[in-house]
Every structure is written in C-alpha cells, then in structure tokens.
Short mmCIF file of C-alpha atoms and ligand atoms in Angstrom, two decimals:
data_model
loop_
_atom_site.label_atom_id
_atom_site.label_comp_id
_atom_site.label_asym_id
_atom_site.label_seq_id
_atom_site.Cartn_x
_atom_site.Cartn_y
_atom_site.Cartn_z
CA MET S 1 -162.12 -28.23 3.81
CA ALA S 2 -163.47 -25.94 1.15
CA THR S 3 -163.51 -22.24 1.74
CA ASN S 4 -166.63 -20.15 1.46
CA HIS S 5 -166.88 -17.79 -1.46
CA GLU S 6 -167.63 -14.13 -0.84
CA LEU S 7 -171.06 -13.11 -2.07
CA ARG S 8 -170.44 -10.79 -4.98
CA LEU S 9 -173.25 -8.76 -6.51
CA TYR S 10 -173.37 -6.41 -9.44
CA ASN S 11 -174.16 -2.95 -8.11
CA SER S 12 -176.02 -0.71 -10.55
CA LEU S 13 -174.64 2.24 -8.58
CA GLY S 14 -171.20 2.41 -10.22
CA ARG S 15 -171.96 -0.52 -12.58
CA ARG S 16 -169.51 -2.92 -11.00
CA MET S 17 -169.23 -6.20 -9.14
CA GLU S 18 -168.76 -5.75 -5.41
CA ASP S 19 -168.47 -7.94 -2.34
CA PHE S 20 -171.71 -7.76 -0.45
CA VAL S 21 -170.88 -6.97 3.16
CA PRO S 22 -173.97 -6.34 5.30
CA ALA S 23 -173.84 -3.05 7.19
CA ALA S 24 -176.25 -4.16 9.90
CA GLU S 25 -177.07 -7.31 11.82
CA VAL S 26 -180.20 -7.70 9.74
CA THR S 27 -179.96 -6.76 6.08
CA GLY S 28 -182.73 -4.42 4.99
CA MET S 29 -184.00 -5.16 1.49
CA TYR S 30 -186.62 -3.16 -0.39
CA THR S 31 -188.27 -4.24 -3.63
CA CYS S 32 -190.44 -1.89 -5.66
CA GLY S 33 -193.76 -3.67 -5.82
CA PRO S 34 -196.76 -3.61 -8.14
CA THR S 35 -199.15 -0.80 -8.95
CA VAL S 36 -202.36 -2.69 -8.31
CA TYR S 37 -204.66 -1.57 -11.12
CA ALA S 38 -204.26 -4.55 -13.48
CA TYR S 39 -203.16 -8.17 -13.59
CA PRO S 40 -199.42 -8.64 -13.22
CA HIS S 41 -197.98 -10.16 -16.39
CA LEU S 42 -195.11 -12.60 -16.75
CA GLY S 43 -192.58 -9.81 -17.26
CA ASN S 44 -193.66 -8.13 -14.02
CA MET S 45 -193.26 -11.36 -12.10
CA ARG S 46 -189.63 -11.74 -13.23
CA ALA S 47 -188.67 -8.90 -10.85
CA TYR S 48 -190.13 -10.74 -7.85
CA VAL S 49 -188.60 -14.10 -8.76
CA PHE S 50 -185.28 -12.25 -9.00
CA ALA S 51 -185.72 -10.61 -5.58
CA ASP S 52 -186.57 -14.04 -4.19
CA THR S 53 -183.40 -15.51 -5.70
CA LEU S 54 -181.38 -12.80 -3.97
CA ARG S 55 -183.12 -13.52 -0.67
CA ARG S 56 -182.37 -17.20 -0.97
CA ALA S 57 -178.70 -16.48 -1.67
CA LEU S 58 -178.53 -14.29 1.44
CA ARG S 59 -180.14 -17.05 3.50
CA TRP S 60 -177.63 -19.52 2.02
CA LYS S 61 -174.87 -17.26 3.38
CA ASP S 62 -176.54 -17.05 6.81
CA ILE S 63 -177.31 -13.36 6.33
CA PRO S 64 -180.62 -12.48 8.04
CA VAL S 65 -182.88 -10.35 5.84
CA ARG S 66 -185.82 -8.09 6.42
CA HIS S 67 -187.60 -7.83 3.07
CA VAL S 68 -190.24 -5.20 2.29
CA VAL S 69 -192.30 -5.06 -0.93
CA ASN S 70 -194.58 -2.05 -1.39
CA ILE S 71 -198.04 -2.06 -2.88
CA THR S 72 -198.77 1.08 -4.91
CA ASP S 73 -202.48 1.54 -4.31
CA VAL S 74 -202.62 5.18 -5.21
CA GLY S 75 -202.04 5.46 -8.92
CA HIS S 76 -199.12 7.31 -10.34
CA ALA S 77 -199.26 9.29 -13.53
CA VAL S 78 -197.91 7.59 -16.60
CA ALA S 79 -195.22 10.13 -17.34
CA ASP S 80 -194.36 11.30 -13.86
CA THR S 81 -196.02 14.64 -14.35
CA ASN S 82 -199.33 15.99 -13.31
CA LEU S 83 -200.68 15.47 -16.79
CA GLY S 84 -200.97 11.72 -17.06
CA GLU S 85 -204.04 9.92 -15.89
CA ASP S 86 -204.07 8.11 -12.61
CA LYS S 87 -203.96 4.46 -13.62
CA LEU S 88 -205.98 3.30 -10.66
CA GLU S 89 -208.70 5.82 -11.23
CA VAL S 90 -208.80 5.02 -14.94
CA ALA S 91 -209.22 1.36 -14.04
CA ALA S 92 -211.96 2.24 -11.57
CA ALA S 93 -213.86 4.17 -14.20
CA ARG S 94 -213.47 1.34 -16.68
CA GLU S 95 -214.68 -1.31 -14.31
CA ARG S 96 -217.09 0.92 -12.42
CA ARG S 97 -215.75 -0.11 -9.10
CA SER S 98 -214.24 1.84 -6.32
CA VAL S 99 -210.54 2.49 -6.44
CA MET S 100 -209.92 0.66 -3.18
CA ASP S 101 -211.84 -2.42 -4.37
CA ILE S 102 -209.65 -2.57 -7.42
CA ALA S 103 -206.50 -2.18 -5.37
CA ALA S 104 -207.58 -4.92 -2.93
CA TYR S 105 -208.51 -7.29 -5.74
CA TYR S 106 -205.28 -6.89 -7.71
CA THR S 107 -203.19 -7.04 -4.53
CA ASP S 108 -204.74 -10.46 -3.84
CA VAL S 109 -204.07 -11.56 -7.41
CA PHE S 110 -200.44 -10.47 -7.10
CA LEU S 111 -199.97 -12.38 -3.84
CA VAL S 112 -201.56 -15.51 -5.34
CA ASP S 113 -199.10 -15.37 -8.24
CA CYS S 114 -196.17 -14.86 -5.83
CA ALA S 115 -197.27 -17.88 -3.81
CA ALA S 116 -197.69 -20.00 -6.95
CA LEU S 117 -194.13 -19.10 -7.95
CA ASN S 118 -192.85 -20.16 -4.52
CA ILE S 119 -191.65 -16.65 -3.70
CA LEU S 120 -190.82 -16.29 -0.01
CA PRO S 121 -193.28 -13.81 1.53
CA ALA S 122 -191.96 -10.38 2.45
CA VAL S 123 -192.10 -9.40 6.10
CA GLU S 124 -194.28 -6.40 5.14
CA TYR S 125 -196.31 -5.29 2.12
CA PRO S 126 -196.91 -1.62 2.98
CA ARG S 127 -199.75 0.11 1.11
CA ALA S 128 -198.95 3.62 -0.11
CA THR S 129 -202.34 4.96 1.00
CA ALA S 130 -201.45 4.11 4.62
CA TYR S 131 -198.36 6.35 4.54
CA VAL S 132 -199.63 9.58 3.02
CA GLU S 133 -199.31 11.54 6.29
CA GLN S 134 -195.67 10.46 6.56
CA MET S 135 -195.10 11.40 2.92
CA ILE S 136 -196.43 14.89 3.69
CA GLU S 137 -194.09 15.20 6.71
CA PHE S 138 -191.14 14.03 4.58
CA THR S 139 -191.99 16.60 1.91
CA LYS S 140 -192.32 19.39 4.48
CA LYS S 141 -188.69 18.85 5.41
CA LEU S 142 -187.63 19.06 1.76
CA VAL S 143 -189.54 22.35 1.50
CA ARG S 144 -187.91 23.71 4.68
CA ASP S 145 -184.46 22.77 3.38
CA GLY S 146 -185.04 24.54 0.05
CA TRP S 147 -185.22 21.56 -2.33
CA THR S 148 -188.58 22.35 -3.89
CA TYR S 149 -190.66 24.86 -5.80
CA GLN S 150 -194.38 25.08 -6.29
CA LEU S 151 -196.32 25.32 -9.53
CA PRO S 152 -200.10 25.31 -10.00
CA SER S 153 -199.85 21.62 -10.95
CA GLY S 154 -197.95 20.61 -7.84
CA LEU S 155 -194.84 20.73 -5.74
CA TYR S 156 -191.64 19.82 -7.60
CA PHE S 157 -188.20 18.64 -6.57
CA ASP S 158 -185.52 20.96 -7.93
CA THR S 159 -182.92 18.62 -9.41
CA ALA S 160 -180.59 21.54 -10.19
CA LYS S 161 -179.87 21.73 -6.44
CA ASP S 162 -178.51 18.17 -6.44
CA PRO S 163 -175.07 17.94 -8.10
CA GLY S 164 -175.15 14.13 -7.87
CA TYR S 165 -178.52 13.82 -9.60
CA GLY S 166 -178.75 10.94 -12.07
CA GLU S 167 -175.65 9.08 -10.90
CA LEU S 168 -177.50 5.76 -10.78
CA ALA S 169 -178.74 6.11 -14.35
CA GLN S 170 -175.33 7.45 -15.40
CA MET S 171 -177.00 10.45 -16.97
CA LYS S 172 -174.38 12.39 -18.82
CA ALA S 173 -176.12 15.72 -18.84
CA GLU S 174 -179.29 17.15 -17.49
CA GLY S 175 -182.12 14.81 -18.31
CA GLN S 176 -180.48 13.43 -21.41
CA LEU S 177 -181.52 9.87 -20.91
CA GLU S 178 -185.14 10.08 -20.00
CA ALA S 179 -186.12 13.52 -21.21
CA ALA S 180 -187.84 12.12 -24.26
CA ARG S 181 -190.27 10.23 -22.05
CA LEU S 182 -191.20 13.19 -19.93
CA GLU S 183 -194.06 15.42 -20.82
CA TYR S 184 -193.97 19.16 -20.90
CA VAL S 185 -195.01 20.76 -17.63
CA GLU S 186 -195.83 24.45 -17.53
CA GLY S 187 -193.22 26.28 -15.50
CA ARG S 188 -191.00 23.31 -14.72
CA ARG S 189 -187.38 24.49 -14.49
CA ARG S 190 -185.68 21.33 -15.69
CA LYS S 191 -187.06 18.32 -17.49
CA THR S 192 -185.73 16.09 -14.74
CA ASP S 193 -187.57 17.94 -11.95
CA PHE S 194 -190.18 15.58 -10.60
CA VAL S 195 -193.41 15.99 -8.75
CA LEU S 196 -193.55 15.36 -5.00
CA TRP S 197 -197.17 16.36 -4.56
CA ARG S 198 -199.72 16.49 -7.36
CA THR S 199 -202.17 19.29 -6.70
CA GLU S 200 -205.72 18.96 -7.96
CA GLU S 201 -206.52 21.29 -10.79
CA PRO S 202 -209.60 23.49 -10.43
CA GLY S 203 -212.64 21.47 -11.35
CA GLN S 204 -210.83 18.17 -10.99
CA ARG S 205 -211.65 16.05 -7.97
CA ARG S 206 -209.71 12.85 -7.50
CA VAL S 207 -211.34 9.90 -5.79
CA LEU S 208 -208.28 9.36 -3.61
CA ARG S 209 -207.30 12.79 -2.31
CA TRP S 210 -205.61 14.25 0.71
CA ASP S 211 -205.23 17.74 2.10
CA SER S 212 -201.68 19.07 2.27
CA PRO S 213 -199.86 22.39 2.63
CA TRP S 214 -199.68 22.36 -1.21
CA GLY S 215 -203.39 21.90 -1.71
CA TRP S 216 -205.68 18.90 -2.09
CA GLY S 217 -204.16 16.16 -4.18
CA ALA S 218 -202.04 13.03 -4.07
CA PRO S 219 -198.39 12.16 -3.55
CA GLY S 220 -196.01 11.66 -6.46
CA TRP S 221 -195.13 8.05 -7.15
CA HIS S 222 -191.44 8.14 -6.14
CA LEU S 223 -192.23 9.53 -2.71
CA GLU S 224 -193.88 6.39 -1.37
CA CYS S 225 -190.81 4.18 -1.77
CA SER S 226 -188.49 6.59 0.06
CA VAL S 227 -190.94 7.08 2.91
CA MET S 228 -192.09 3.48 3.37
CA SER S 229 -188.63 1.96 3.07
CA MET S 230 -187.19 4.34 5.69
CA ALA S 231 -190.20 3.76 7.96
CA LEU S 232 -189.80 -0.02 7.84
CA LEU S 233 -186.06 -0.54 7.31
CA GLY S 234 -184.44 2.52 8.90
CA GLN S 235 -182.95 5.59 7.22
CA HIS S 236 -180.14 3.67 5.55
CA PHE S 237 -180.36 0.06 4.44
CA ASP S 238 -178.40 -2.36 2.28
CA LEU S 239 -180.35 -3.52 -0.76
CA HIS S 240 -182.85 -1.99 -3.14
CA THR S 241 -184.14 -4.02 -6.08
CA GLY S 242 -186.41 -3.54 -9.05
CA GLY S 243 -186.75 -3.84 -12.80
CA VAL S 244 -184.05 -2.28 -14.94
CA ASP S 245 -186.57 0.34 -16.12
CA HIS S 246 -186.60 1.73 -12.56
CA ARG S 247 -182.85 2.33 -12.76
CA GLU S 248 -183.34 5.16 -15.23
CA LEU S 249 -185.95 7.26 -13.48
CA HIS S 250 -187.87 5.99 -10.46
CA HIS S 251 -184.80 4.97 -8.49
CA VAL S 252 -182.87 8.05 -9.59
CA ASN S 253 -185.62 10.18 -8.07
CA GLU S 254 -185.95 8.04 -4.96
CA ILE S 255 -182.22 8.59 -4.33
CA ALA S 256 -182.37 12.34 -4.98
CA GLN S 257 -185.21 13.03 -2.58
CA SER S 258 -183.98 10.57 0.09
CA GLN S 259 -180.45 11.97 0.20
CA ALA S 260 -181.84 15.50 0.24
CA PHE S 261 -184.08 14.49 3.13
CA LEU S 262 -181.29 12.79 5.10
CA GLY S 263 -178.68 15.46 4.37
CA ASP S 264 -175.92 13.39 5.97
CA GLY S 265 -173.73 13.14 2.87
CA LEU S 266 -173.94 9.34 2.89
CA PRO S 267 -175.35 7.18 0.13
CA TRP S 268 -178.94 6.37 1.11
CA VAL S 269 -178.78 2.71 -0.03
CA ARG S 270 -175.47 1.08 -0.90
CA HIS S 271 -176.49 -1.72 -3.26
CA TRP S 272 -178.89 -1.37 -6.18
CA GLU S 273 -179.82 -4.55 -7.99
CA HIS S 274 -181.77 -4.47 -11.25
CA VAL S 275 -183.26 -7.33 -13.22
CA GLU S 276 -183.44 -7.22 -17.02
CA PHE S 277 -186.55 -7.31 -19.18
CA LEU S 278 -188.46 -10.31 -20.38
CA GLN S 279 -188.95 -10.10 -24.13
CA LEU S 280 -192.17 -11.52 -25.43
CA GLY S 281 -190.99 -11.72 -29.02
CA ALA S 282 -193.43 -12.53 -31.77
CA GLU S 283 -195.13 -15.39 -29.99
CA LYS S 284 -197.78 -13.65 -27.98
CA MET S 285 -200.18 -15.92 -26.22
CA ALA S 286 -203.51 -15.84 -27.97
CA LYS S 287 -205.46 -15.94 -24.72
CA SER S 288 -204.28 -12.50 -23.67
CA ALA S 289 -205.27 -10.53 -26.70
CA GLY S 290 -204.38 -6.93 -26.05
CA GLY S 291 -202.13 -7.67 -23.13
CA ALA S 292 -199.02 -9.53 -22.11
CA PRO S 293 -199.52 -13.12 -20.90
CA ARG S 294 -200.06 -13.78 -17.24
CA LEU S 295 -199.18 -16.70 -15.07
CA ALA S 296 -202.81 -17.84 -15.24
CA ASP S 297 -202.54 -18.03 -19.04
CA LEU S 298 -199.62 -20.41 -18.63
CA THR S 299 -201.33 -22.65 -16.09
CA GLU S 300 -204.47 -22.75 -18.19
CA ALA S 301 -202.36 -23.88 -21.12
CA GLY S 302 -201.08 -26.77 -18.98
CA TYR S 303 -197.77 -25.36 -17.78
CA HIS S 304 -196.85 -25.54 -14.13
CA PRO S 305 -195.92 -22.20 -12.47
CA MET S 306 -192.58 -23.78 -11.56
CA ALA S 307 -191.87 -24.30 -15.27
CA TYR S 308 -191.95 -20.51 -15.60
CA ARG S 309 -189.69 -20.12 -12.58
CA LEU S 310 -187.29 -22.69 -14.03
CA PHE S 311 -187.33 -20.87 -17.38
CA LEU S 312 -186.36 -17.63 -15.61
CA LEU S 313 -183.59 -19.25 -13.57
CA GLY S 314 -182.17 -20.80 -16.72
CA GLY S 315 -181.03 -17.30 -17.69
CA HIS S 316 -178.98 -14.86 -15.65
CA TYR S 317 -181.00 -12.03 -14.11
CA ARG S 318 -178.93 -9.39 -15.89
CA SER S 319 -179.64 -10.91 -19.32
CA GLN S 320 -182.73 -10.21 -21.34
CA LEU S 321 -184.77 -13.35 -21.77
CA ASP S 322 -186.94 -14.26 -24.73
CA PHE S 323 -190.16 -15.83 -23.69
CA THR S 324 -191.26 -18.27 -26.38
CA THR S 325 -193.45 -21.35 -26.50
CA ALA S 326 -190.38 -23.44 -27.27
CA ALA S 327 -188.59 -22.08 -24.21
CA ILE S 328 -191.44 -22.73 -21.80
CA ASP S 329 -191.98 -26.19 -23.32
CA ALA S 330 -188.31 -26.97 -22.71
CA ALA S 331 -188.55 -25.70 -19.13
CA GLN S 332 -191.61 -27.85 -18.45
CA ALA S 333 -189.81 -30.90 -19.88
CA THR S 334 -186.73 -30.23 -17.73
CA LEU S 335 -188.94 -29.78 -14.69
CA ARG S 336 -190.68 -33.08 -15.39
CA ARG S 337 -187.33 -34.88 -15.65
CA LEU S 338 -186.08 -33.31 -12.43
CA VAL S 339 -189.24 -34.10 -10.50
CA THR S 340 -189.38 -37.69 -11.74
CA ARG S 341 -185.71 -38.28 -10.96
CA ILE S 342 -185.91 -36.68 -7.51
CA GLN S 343 -189.15 -38.27 -6.32
CA PRO S 344 -187.55 -41.58 -5.20
CA LEU S 345 -184.98 -39.60 -3.17
CA ARG S 346 -187.65 -38.05 -0.98
CA PRO S 347 -187.92 -37.06 1.81
CA LEU S 348 -185.21 -34.46 1.29
CA PRO S 349 -183.64 -32.87 4.37
CA PRO S 350 -184.12 -29.13 4.92
CA VAL S 351 -180.80 -27.56 3.88
CA PRO S 352 -181.34 -23.80 3.61
CA THR S 353 -177.72 -22.75 4.25
CA LEU S 354 -174.27 -23.65 3.01
CA ALA S 355 -173.15 -24.35 6.58
CA GLU S 356 -175.87 -26.95 7.07
CA ALA S 357 -175.18 -28.51 3.69
CA ARG S 358 -171.48 -28.85 4.58
CA GLN S 359 -172.32 -30.35 7.94
CA ARG S 360 -174.56 -33.00 6.40
CA THR S 361 -171.96 -34.06 3.84
CA GLU S 362 -168.78 -34.05 5.93
CA ASP S 363 -167.75 -37.56 4.88
CA ASP S 364 -168.79 -37.30 1.22
CA PRO S 365 -166.05 -35.61 -0.84
CA ALA S 366 -168.11 -35.73 -4.06
CA ALA S 367 -170.97 -33.90 -2.32
CA GLN S 368 -168.55 -31.34 -0.87
CA ARG S 369 -167.17 -30.69 -4.33
CA LEU S 370 -170.64 -30.13 -5.79
CA LEU S 371 -171.59 -27.87 -2.89
CA ASP S 372 -168.49 -25.85 -3.61
CA THR S 373 -169.58 -25.48 -7.24
CA ILE S 374 -173.06 -24.43 -6.14
CA ASP S 375 -171.68 -21.93 -3.64
CA ALA S 376 -169.29 -20.48 -6.22
CA ALA S 377 -172.18 -20.07 -8.68
CA ALA S 378 -174.51 -18.43 -6.16
CA SER S 379 -171.72 -16.17 -4.93
CA ALA S 380 -170.85 -14.94 -8.41
CA ASP S 381 -173.79 -12.54 -8.79
CA LEU S 382 -176.47 -15.23 -8.39
CA GLY S 383 -175.45 -17.59 -11.17
CA THR S 384 -178.66 -19.61 -11.30
CA PRO S 385 -177.88 -21.32 -14.66
CA ARG S 386 -174.74 -22.80 -13.09
CA ILE S 387 -176.65 -23.90 -9.98
CA LEU S 388 -179.13 -25.69 -12.23
CA ALA S 389 -176.24 -27.34 -14.09
CA ALA S 390 -174.70 -28.47 -10.79
CA LEU S 391 -178.04 -29.95 -9.75
CA GLN S 392 -178.19 -31.95 -13.00
CA ASP S 393 -174.56 -33.05 -12.51
CA ALA S 394 -175.37 -34.25 -9.00
CA LEU S 395 -178.19 -36.42 -10.31
CA ARG S 396 -175.70 -38.16 -12.65
CA GLU S 397 -172.80 -38.39 -10.20
CA PRO S 398 -172.13 -42.05 -9.23
CA ALA S 399 -169.64 -41.17 -6.49
CA LEU S 400 -172.28 -39.53 -4.27
CA THR S 401 -173.68 -41.36 -1.26
CA PRO S 402 -177.51 -41.41 -1.17
CA ASP S 403 -177.52 -38.97 1.75
CA GLY S 404 -174.94 -36.79 0.02
CA LEU S 405 -177.12 -36.66 -3.09
CA ARG S 406 -180.17 -35.75 -1.02
CA ALA S 407 -178.29 -32.95 0.71
CA VAL S 408 -176.93 -31.55 -2.58
CA VAL S 409 -180.35 -31.63 -4.25
CA ALA S 410 -181.96 -29.94 -1.24
CA ALA S 411 -179.17 -27.34 -1.10
CA ALA S 412 -179.49 -26.49 -4.81
CA ASP S 413 -183.23 -26.16 -4.43
CA ALA S 414 -182.93 -23.94 -1.36
CA LEU S 415 -181.32 -21.48 -3.79
CA LEU S 416 -183.53 -22.19 -6.80
CA GLY S 417 -186.85 -22.40 -4.97
CA LEU S 418 -188.46 -24.97 -7.26
CA GLY S 419 -190.07 -26.76 -4.33
CA LEU S 420 -188.49 -30.08 -5.32
CA ALA S 421 -188.74 -31.51 -1.80
CA SER S 422 -192.52 -31.74 -2.04
CA PHE S 423 -193.07 -31.77 -5.80
CA ASP S 424 -195.20 -34.68 -6.92
CA PRO S 425 -195.02 -35.71 -10.60
CA ALA S 426 -198.83 -35.69 -10.55
CA ASP S 427 -198.62 -31.90 -9.98
CA LEU S 428 -197.50 -31.64 -13.55
CA GLU S 429 -200.67 -33.30 -14.73
CA GLN S 430 -202.61 -30.15 -13.82
CA ARG S 431 -204.32 -31.88 -10.93
CA ARG S 432 -203.42 -30.85 -7.48
CA ALA S 433 -204.66 -31.89 -4.08
CA LEU S 434 -205.62 -29.29 -1.51
CA THR S 435 -202.71 -30.41 0.64
CA ASP S 436 -200.33 -29.26 -2.10
CA LEU S 437 -201.31 -25.65 -1.55
CA SER S 438 -198.97 -23.56 0.53
CA ALA S 439 -200.40 -21.63 3.48
CA ALA S 440 -199.92 -18.40 1.50
CA GLU S 441 -201.76 -19.76 -1.56
CA ARG S 442 -204.57 -21.02 0.63
CA GLN S 443 -204.88 -17.68 2.40
CA ALA S 444 -204.85 -15.72 -0.84
CA ILE S 445 -207.63 -17.95 -2.25
CA GLU S 446 -209.65 -17.52 0.96
CA GLU S 447 -209.31 -13.76 0.53
CA LEU S 448 -210.56 -13.88 -3.04
CA VAL S 449 -213.54 -16.00 -1.95
CA ALA S 450 -214.27 -13.54 0.88
CA ASP S 451 -214.04 -10.60 -1.56
CA ARG S 452 -216.55 -12.31 -3.82
CA THR S 453 -218.93 -12.93 -0.90
CA GLN S 454 -218.65 -9.25 -0.02
CA ALA S 455 -219.31 -8.21 -3.61
CA ARG S 456 -222.44 -10.41 -3.68
CA LYS S 457 -223.61 -8.88 -0.42
CA GLU S 458 -223.22 -5.47 -2.07
CA ARG S 459 -225.09 -6.81 -5.12
CA ASP S 460 -222.02 -5.99 -7.24
CA TRP S 461 -222.59 -8.91 -9.58
CA ALA S 462 -220.06 -7.83 -12.17
CA ARG S 463 -217.31 -7.87 -9.61
CA ALA S 464 -218.44 -11.15 -8.08
CA ASP S 465 -218.41 -12.73 -11.54
CA GLN S 466 -214.96 -11.38 -12.26
CA ILE S 467 -213.54 -12.87 -9.06
CA ARG S 468 -215.26 -16.16 -9.83
CA ALA S 469 -213.72 -16.15 -13.32
CA HIS S 470 -210.31 -15.54 -11.83
CA LEU S 471 -210.73 -18.37 -9.31
CA ASP S 472 -211.76 -20.55 -12.21
CA GLU S 473 -208.55 -19.68 -14.03
CA LEU S 474 -206.61 -20.67 -10.95
CA GLY S 475 -208.28 -24.08 -11.12
CA ILE S 476 -210.59 -23.50 -8.18
CA GLU S 477 -214.15 -24.73 -8.25
CA LEU S 478 -216.55 -22.68 -6.19
CA THR S 479 -219.95 -23.93 -5.02
CA ASP S 480 -222.42 -21.70 -3.20
CA THR S 481 -224.19 -23.53 -0.38
CA PRO S 482 -226.69 -22.28 2.23
CA GLU S 483 -223.76 -22.20 4.65
CA GLY S 484 -221.70 -20.05 2.30
CA PRO S 485 -219.28 -20.74 -0.54
CA VAL S 486 -217.20 -23.94 -0.58
CA TRP S 487 -214.16 -24.28 -2.80
CA GLN S 488 -211.99 -27.08 -4.04
CA LEU S 489 -209.29 -27.67 -6.63
CA ARG S 490 -210.43 -29.07 -9.94
ZN1 LIG D 1 -190.01 2.17 -5.77
#
C-alpha cells in the first residue's frame, strides 16, 4: 500500500518549503480579492485560479477549509498615501455612475469570471464598506497601544515601533525595497509608515466617507484585510494568499498592524502563499486596446475559459508565465484532445480526495501507481504540470482497468478543476446549452440582468447598455418582453 505524501508548500514567510500542518480543525484561508472599479484582466484571474488550486489540494488531503475572498469596494489610493486618487471614485466620475453601482457591477463581473474558470466559490465575499465600523474599532486599539501618529492627511502606523517590520518582504533596511514607489507625505516619519485612516482634506468631500475619531474620511486599504479576515476566520488562521506584488507591501503592512493589534507575540498567519505574475509579452490582444486582455476577450476570440485555466496549470504557480497566442492555442488544442479522449469514459465517478481514489482502485496496481504520482506532484508545492502529465500518461496506460482509468482521470481533475466529468466536446465549438451553466454562473448572469432592469427603471440608459454589452460578450442574448427580460445562450 502506498504511503501518503505530506503536503509541502512554499512559505513566503522565510522563503522555504514547509510541511503544511493545519493548526485548527478547519483551515482558515484568506485571499486578497479584487478592487471592483474595473474589469479583472487575465493576470488578475491567475491569483484566483491559484487559490483554487490550493483549495483543491487541501480537499484532496481531506483538510476542511473555510475560504474567504474580500471585495474592495472602497477604493484605495494608488500609492498607499493620502495623495493618490481613489480608484473607485475616479471610475465613478468617468462613468458618471454612483460608486456603489460601479462596485456592484464589477463584483458581478468578477464572480462571473470566477464561475467560468470553475473556481470553487468562497464561503464569504466580505465587502470592505460593510466593515468600516470594525476597522475604526481595530484602529482605536492601535492608537491606545501607541502604534500610531496623526498628520493632517490621516492617521499613520509607525513602523519604527515594529522591529520585525518587513520580514515577509525581506526588506534589508528601512523601506529599501518599496520606497521608490511611495510618494512623499508631509510629516511622515518613515517612508514605510502607512495610512490607517485617510482624513478628508479641507474642501475635499469623498462620496464614500465615514466619521471617525481622526476626522471624516475613509480607511486605508491594508486595514480591511486584517479586520475582515479576523472577523471571519478568527484572530489567527493558517493560510493567506495573493499575488506576488502583495508580498512586498500590502501583506507586509497587514502583518505589521495585525501583530500590533494582537500583541500576543505570535505570528498572525503562519503560511503566506504568493503566485507569480502573468507576462503579456509583445502580443497584446487587439480587442483590449489600452488595457490588458480579459477572459471575455478570450472567449470572444473562440477560446474556452478552461483553455486559459489549462494554460495556467501548465506552469508552476511560482513561475512567471508568458501569455502568448501560441500558448493559448496550444492549451486549447490540448484541452480538445483531453475532452475528446475522456468523453467515452463518462460518467466519471466523483473522486475529490486521495482516500476515495485509493478506495476505488484497490485492485488496480497501475491506477494506484498513477495516483501515487499525482499525490506526490500535488504534495510537492502544488505541482500542476506534473499532475497534467500524469493525466496524459493515464490516458495512454494499457494496464489500467476501465474503472481504474475513470478513477484516475476524475482524481486528477479534482485537483486541476478542468470540469472534465461534464465537458462536452461541443462546448469547445463556442455553443453551449443552458444546462451547461453552473449554478454560480447562472446566478451571476441573473444578477447582471437584474442590474440592467434596475438601471432601465432609473432611466440610466448608458449603464443599461453597458451591462447589455457585457452580457453580449459573455454570449448571452437578451430579449425584452412585456413580462420582463428573457435571456438565452447564443
Ligand atoms: Zn489583502
């Protein structure tokens, strides 16, 4: 009988591989989510596919997870100071819509993209605007404990008081790494000091504003993640994920303020997982002039969302990936081969965990061997390229019994999340039946349709047209009838 491999993950805190041993019965996992003022692009979505891969590996190991992804619906300044513009409010001015409308619209768009990429839904998607009172309470404690100082532009965290500041980013000296990115702030003691509460300047009146002991204004960006994660996962939890850019600043500041708040001398979160960048290279997609390509650009060009997921999984999450037309073409071709080869094997059994996969293949040594390879790959810091290779090997392995092959394919896909159990080759022909939509996709579309109906009721034709255009990009045909709008897939 094969032995199980320990799940080993690369921890950004300390930059080393470590066994992942859950501290609690249910593993708390927090992923820094989108700021909902614009369409998420392909690079943004890599972070959520990565978090999903981690979740699937935990499920494979029978480790229960409680996953939280925040929605930043109060804009944060570009450079983490009081000087940058609030992205949400800039977007609102540009599109002449209310800030909350914009946030609701782009939250829906984000969730539609997540569903299209077969990302398991989080248990909660907390909105920052719903936690401002708790952020104020959190900050009051930091003030009481002497971690802050006030300037006319806001309340700042005093990083000089934290000898461990910057450990995650491995900053050598004060602010060395990120200082170049930070703007000058009048009176700030150190370049690394960051804003906890942005106070309105005289004459400035934000659309989203709250009263606080430090004046009317809005919370600093880092604050929301500390407050919402502790509120929903407890003061200490196991896993925090995000893009590698967060490792250098946002997560550094989350740690500083959280450990100052807790004051128990313990690390706030033990494991920090960061996913590398997606490089767009020279081949920008023409459709998105002025911006990075989105998932909708890919589907419009005839690629299936799962081709993008497959492209991502073909590289390791800690490697930079070059997104090129050739690469996405190759992924779509591989997907087509996999789907065509697997279709006659259906129905596939549900095999979400290693234990179940082993049970189903007890008398098939070839299947056991392949499962061992898959488990070793998943356990070695989420080696998705090797899981994909094992899946391809299984499809060529003559020694497998038909049921063994089914179990191995289902097991590999439980980790990869390509939806192979229900994937119809016709899906790749850009035509999908309504029954192919997941419940989450369906719900997200219903929400977009409802938002459009609301916009029409408010005679906000520009917004209604924009939602219609987005639905159109998603391949949804909308017809207005006397009974209300009816939609179908093209
Ligand atoms: Zn965050």
